[in-house]
mmCIF file with all atom_site columns, C-alpha atoms in Angstrom:
data_model
loop_
_atom_site.group_PDB
_atom_site.id
_atom_site.type_symbol
_atom_site.label_atom_id
_atom_site.label_alt_id
_atom_site.label_comp_id
_atom_site.label_asym_id
_atom_site.label_entity_id
_atom_site.label_seq_id
_atom_site.pdbx_PDB_ins_code
_atom_site.Cartn_x
_atom_site.Cartn_y
_atom_site.Cartn_z
_atom_site.occupancy
_atom_site.B_iso_or_equiv
_atom_site.pdbx_formal_charge
_atom_site.auth_seq_id
_atom_site.auth_comp_id
_atom_site.auth_asym_id
_atom_site.auth_atom_id
_atom_site.pdbx_PDB_model_num
ATOM 1   C CA . MET A 1 1   ? 24.581 -44.886 -27.337 1.00 46.00 ? 1125 MET A CA 1
ATOM 2   C CA . TRP A 1 2   ? 23.681 -42.667 -24.411 1.00 51.00 ? 1126 TRP A CA 1
ATOM 3   C CA . SER A 1 3   ? 25.499 -39.395 -24.050 1.00 56.00 ? 1127 SER A CA 1
ATOM 4   C CA . ASP A 1 4   ? 26.905 -40.180 -20.619 1.00 61.00 ? 1128 ASP A CA 1
ATOM 5   C CA . ALA A 1 5   ? 28.646 -43.142 -19.060 1.00 59.00 ? 1129 ALA A CA 1
ATOM 6   C CA . ARG A 1 6   ? 26.594 -43.506 -15.895 1.00 74.00 ? 1130 ARG A CA 1
ATOM 7   C CA . LEU A 1 7   ? 26.047 -46.952 -14.486 1.00 90.00 ? 1131 LEU A CA 1
ATOM 8   C CA . CYS A 1 8   ? 22.435 -48.008 -15.130 1.00 93.00 ? 1132 CYS A CA 1
ATOM 9   C CA . TYR A 1 9   ? 20.475 -48.864 -12.020 1.00 94.00 ? 1133 TYR A CA 1
ATOM 10  C CA . GLY A 1 10  ? 16.850 -49.955 -11.903 1.00 95.00 ? 1134 GLY A CA 1
ATOM 11  C CA . GLY A 1 11  ? 14.588 -52.856 -12.726 1.00 95.00 ? 1135 GLY A CA 1
ATOM 12  C CA . ASP A 1 12  ? 11.202 -53.813 -14.104 1.00 96.00 ? 1136 ASP A CA 1
ATOM 13  C CA . TYR A 1 13  ? 8.407  -51.292 -13.688 1.00 98.00 ? 1137 TYR A CA 1
ATOM 14  C CA . ASN A 1 14  ? 4.844  -52.524 -14.246 1.00 97.00 ? 1138 ASN A CA 1
ATOM 15  C CA . PRO A 1 15  ? 2.608  -49.443 -14.020 1.00 97.00 ? 1139 PRO A CA 1
ATOM 16  C CA . GLU A 1 16  ? -0.255 -51.249 -15.764 1.00 95.00 ? 1140 GLU A CA 1
ATOM 17  C CA . GLN A 1 17  ? -0.720 -53.213 -12.532 1.00 94.00 ? 1141 GLN A CA 1
ATOM 18  C CA . TRP A 1 18  ? -1.342 -50.059 -10.465 1.00 95.00 ? 1142 TRP A CA 1
ATOM 19  C CA . PRO A 1 19  ? -3.778 -47.140 -10.569 1.00 96.00 ? 1143 PRO A CA 1
ATOM 20  C CA . ALA A 1 20  ? -2.560 -44.141 -12.585 1.00 97.00 ? 1144 ALA A CA 1
ATOM 21  C CA . ARG A 1 21  ? -2.813 -41.935 -9.501  1.00 97.00 ? 1145 ARG A CA 1
ATOM 22  C CA . VAL A 1 22  ? 0.332  -43.557 -8.003  1.00 98.00 ? 1146 VAL A CA 1
ATOM 23  C CA . TRP A 1 23  ? 2.584  -43.296 -11.072 1.00 98.00 ? 1147 TRP A CA 1
ATOM 24  C CA . ALA A 1 24  ? 3.939  -39.814 -10.262 1.00 98.00 ? 1148 ALA A CA 1
ATOM 25  C CA . GLU A 1 25  ? 4.791  -40.961 -6.736  1.00 98.00 ? 1149 GLU A CA 1
ATOM 26  C CA . ASP A 1 26  ? 6.476  -44.054 -8.205  1.00 98.00 ? 1150 ASP A CA 1
ATOM 27  C CA . VAL A 1 27  ? 8.744  -41.802 -10.260 1.00 98.00 ? 1151 VAL A CA 1
ATOM 28  C CA . THR A 1 28  ? 9.497  -39.639 -7.217  1.00 98.00 ? 1152 THR A CA 1
ATOM 29  C CA . LEU A 1 29  ? 10.465 -42.715 -5.208  1.00 98.00 ? 1153 LEU A CA 1
ATOM 30  C CA . MET A 1 30  ? 12.594 -44.020 -8.076  1.00 97.00 ? 1154 MET A CA 1
ATOM 31  C CA . ARG A 1 31  ? 14.440 -40.710 -8.208  1.00 97.00 ? 1155 ARG A CA 1
ATOM 32  C CA . ARG A 1 32  ? 15.043 -40.846 -4.450  1.00 97.00 ? 1156 ARG A CA 1
ATOM 33  C CA . ALA A 1 33  ? 16.448 -44.366 -4.882  1.00 97.00 ? 1157 ALA A CA 1
ATOM 34  C CA . ARG A 1 34  ? 18.641 -43.078 -7.762  1.00 96.00 ? 1158 ARG A CA 1
ATOM 35  C CA . VAL A 1 35  ? 16.971 -45.347 -10.306 1.00 97.00 ? 1159 VAL A CA 1
ATOM 36  C CA . ASN A 1 36  ? 17.898 -44.189 -13.812 1.00 97.00 ? 1160 ASN A CA 1
ATOM 37  C CA . LEU A 1 37  ? 16.614 -47.041 -16.012 1.00 97.00 ? 1161 LEU A CA 1
ATOM 38  C CA . VAL A 1 38  ? 13.454 -49.153 -15.899 1.00 98.00 ? 1162 VAL A CA 1
ATOM 39  C CA . THR A 1 39  ? 12.049 -51.846 -18.154 1.00 98.00 ? 1163 THR A CA 1
ATOM 40  C CA . VAL A 1 40  ? 8.415  -51.203 -19.077 1.00 98.00 ? 1164 VAL A CA 1
ATOM 41  C CA . GLY A 1 41  ? 5.877  -53.386 -20.849 1.00 96.00 ? 1165 GLY A CA 1
ATOM 42  C CA . VAL A 1 42  ? 6.921  -56.921 -19.914 1.00 96.00 ? 1166 VAL A CA 1
ATOM 43  C CA . PHE A 1 43  ? 3.422  -57.968 -18.785 1.00 95.00 ? 1167 PHE A CA 1
ATOM 44  C CA . ALA A 1 44  ? 1.413  -55.252 -20.552 1.00 96.00 ? 1168 ALA A CA 1
ATOM 45  C CA . TRP A 1 45  ? 0.008  -57.034 -23.606 1.00 97.00 ? 1169 TRP A CA 1
ATOM 46  C CA . SER A 1 46  ? -3.558 -57.256 -22.283 1.00 96.00 ? 1170 SER A CA 1
ATOM 47  C CA . ARG A 1 47  ? -3.469 -53.566 -21.386 1.00 96.00 ? 1171 ARG A CA 1
ATOM 48  C CA . LEU A 1 48  ? -1.933 -52.546 -24.712 1.00 97.00 ? 1172 LEU A CA 1
ATOM 49  C CA . GLU A 1 49  ? -4.297 -54.723 -26.789 1.00 97.00 ? 1173 GLU A CA 1
ATOM 50  C CA . PRO A 1 50  ? -7.369 -55.550 -24.677 1.00 97.00 ? 1174 PRO A CA 1
ATOM 51  C CA . ALA A 1 51  ? -9.141 -57.075 -27.687 1.00 97.00 ? 1175 ALA A CA 1
ATOM 52  C CA . PRO A 1 52  ? -7.847 -58.255 -31.065 1.00 97.00 ? 1176 PRO A CA 1
ATOM 53  C CA . GLY A 1 53  ? -6.809 -55.213 -33.088 1.00 97.00 ? 1177 GLY A CA 1
ATOM 54  C CA . ARG A 1 54  ? -7.918 -52.680 -30.436 1.00 98.00 ? 1178 ARG A CA 1
ATOM 55  C CA . TYR A 1 55  ? -4.898 -50.836 -29.077 1.00 97.00 ? 1179 TYR A CA 1
ATOM 56  C CA . THR A 1 56  ? -4.653 -48.530 -26.063 1.00 96.00 ? 1180 THR A CA 1
ATOM 57  C CA . PHE A 1 57  ? -1.395 -46.597 -25.847 1.00 97.00 ? 1181 PHE A CA 1
ATOM 58  C CA . ASP A 1 58  ? -2.617 -43.517 -23.951 1.00 97.00 ? 1182 ASP A CA 1
ATOM 59  C CA . TRP A 1 59  ? -1.634 -44.927 -20.546 1.00 97.00 ? 1183 TRP A CA 1
ATOM 60  C CA . LEU A 1 60  ? 1.805  -45.936 -21.876 1.00 98.00 ? 1184 LEU A CA 1
ATOM 61  C CA . ASP A 1 61  ? 2.342  -42.445 -23.316 1.00 98.00 ? 1185 ASP A CA 1
ATOM 62  C CA . GLN A 1 62  ? 1.525  -40.988 -19.898 1.00 98.00 ? 1186 GLN A CA 1
ATOM 63  C CA . VAL A 1 63  ? 3.940  -43.340 -18.114 1.00 98.00 ? 1187 VAL A CA 1
ATOM 64  C CA . LEU A 1 64  ? 6.755  -42.715 -20.595 1.00 98.00 ? 1188 LEU A CA 1
ATOM 65  C CA . ASP A 1 65  ? 6.272  -38.942 -20.261 1.00 98.00 ? 1189 ASP A CA 1
ATOM 66  C CA . LEU A 1 66  ? 6.417  -39.181 -16.449 1.00 98.00 ? 1190 LEU A CA 1
ATOM 67  C CA . LEU A 1 67  ? 9.584  -41.260 -16.546 1.00 98.00 ? 1191 LEU A CA 1
ATOM 68  C CA . HIS A 1 68  ? 11.234 -38.969 -19.094 1.00 98.00 ? 1192 HIS A CA 1
ATOM 69  C CA . THR A 1 69  ? 10.381 -35.877 -17.052 1.00 97.00 ? 1193 THR A CA 1
ATOM 70  C CA . GLY A 1 70  ? 11.839 -37.615 -14.014 1.00 97.00 ? 1194 GLY A CA 1
ATOM 71  C CA . GLY A 1 71  ? 15.080 -38.325 -15.860 1.00 96.00 ? 1195 GLY A CA 1
ATOM 72  C CA . ILE A 1 72  ? 14.525 -42.076 -15.902 1.00 97.00 ? 1196 ILE A CA 1
ATOM 73  C CA . ARG A 1 73  ? 15.392 -43.946 -19.066 1.00 97.00 ? 1197 ARG A CA 1
ATOM 74  C CA . VAL A 1 74  ? 13.213 -46.742 -20.402 1.00 97.00 ? 1198 VAL A CA 1
ATOM 75  C CA . ALA A 1 75  ? 13.999 -50.112 -21.922 1.00 97.00 ? 1199 ALA A CA 1
ATOM 76  C CA . LEU A 1 76  ? 10.735 -50.859 -23.702 1.00 96.00 ? 1200 LEU A CA 1
ATOM 77  C CA . ALA A 1 77  ? 10.095 -54.595 -23.551 1.00 96.00 ? 1201 ALA A CA 1
ATOM 78  C CA . THR A 1 78  ? 8.079  -56.828 -25.811 1.00 95.00 ? 1202 THR A CA 1
ATOM 79  C CA . PRO A 1 79  ? 4.890  -57.656 -23.892 1.00 94.00 ? 1203 PRO A CA 1
ATOM 80  C CA . THR A 1 80  ? 4.928  -61.345 -24.750 1.00 90.00 ? 1204 THR A CA 1
ATOM 81  C CA . ALA A 1 81  ? 5.630  -62.668 -21.234 1.00 87.00 ? 1205 ALA A CA 1
ATOM 82  C CA . SER A 1 82  ? 1.909  -62.784 -20.509 1.00 91.00 ? 1206 SER A CA 1
ATOM 83  C CA . PRO A 1 83  ? -0.462 -63.066 -23.492 1.00 94.00 ? 1207 PRO A CA 1
ATOM 84  C CA . PRO A 1 84  ? -4.009 -61.805 -22.947 1.00 96.00 ? 1208 PRO A CA 1
ATOM 85  C CA . PRO A 1 85  ? -6.819 -64.353 -22.562 1.00 95.00 ? 1209 PRO A CA 1
ATOM 86  C CA . TRP A 1 86  ? -8.294 -63.542 -25.991 1.00 97.00 ? 1210 TRP A CA 1
ATOM 87  C CA . PHE A 1 87  ? -4.971 -64.482 -27.640 1.00 96.00 ? 1211 PHE A CA 1
ATOM 88  C CA . SER A 1 88  ? -4.627 -67.780 -25.783 1.00 94.00 ? 1212 SER A CA 1
ATOM 89  C CA . LEU A 1 89  ? -8.199 -68.744 -26.679 1.00 96.00 ? 1213 LEU A CA 1
ATOM 90  C CA . ALA A 1 90  ? -7.731 -67.835 -30.342 1.00 96.00 ? 1214 ALA A CA 1
ATOM 91  C CA . HIS A 1 91  ? -4.291 -69.447 -30.654 1.00 95.00 ? 1215 HIS A CA 1
ATOM 92  C CA . PRO A 1 92  ? -4.045 -72.397 -28.240 1.00 93.00 ? 1216 PRO A CA 1
ATOM 93  C CA . GLY A 1 93  ? -1.046 -73.728 -30.175 1.00 91.00 ? 1217 GLY A CA 1
ATOM 94  C CA . ALA A 1 94  ? 0.959  -70.731 -28.925 1.00 89.00 ? 1218 ALA A CA 1
ATOM 95  C CA . LEU A 1 95  ? 0.609  -71.787 -25.294 1.00 87.00 ? 1219 LEU A CA 1
ATOM 96  C CA . PRO A 1 96  ? 3.668  -73.241 -23.553 1.00 84.00 ? 1220 PRO A CA 1
ATOM 97  C CA . VAL A 1 97  ? 3.820  -77.005 -23.282 1.00 84.00 ? 1221 VAL A CA 1
ATOM 98  C CA . THR A 1 98  ? 5.845  -79.405 -21.206 1.00 84.00 ? 1222 THR A CA 1
ATOM 99  C CA . ALA A 1 99  ? 7.565  -82.625 -22.258 1.00 83.00 ? 1223 ALA A CA 1
ATOM 100 C CA . ASP A 1 100 ? 4.578  -84.664 -21.007 1.00 75.00 ? 1224 ASP A CA 1
#
């Protein structure tokens, strides 16, 4: 449990969809808007694992450090909302299907 009882205010933040040069400004704007919690990682699977078994966490470390320094808490999501192309090709049975 967090040490204070502030109301959480924020939303999804998808830094992997933007150049790293804007992340610090993003945090500044969040602070100005009084955002104190963001969800990170929802669509990040292809950035976190660009190829099977090859992981890249350096960008995520940088983002988490920026948010922490800015006083913004993080709800780290599972990145399964958008599997990378290599996964869908290797595991077509994991793709969503419809009734027809």
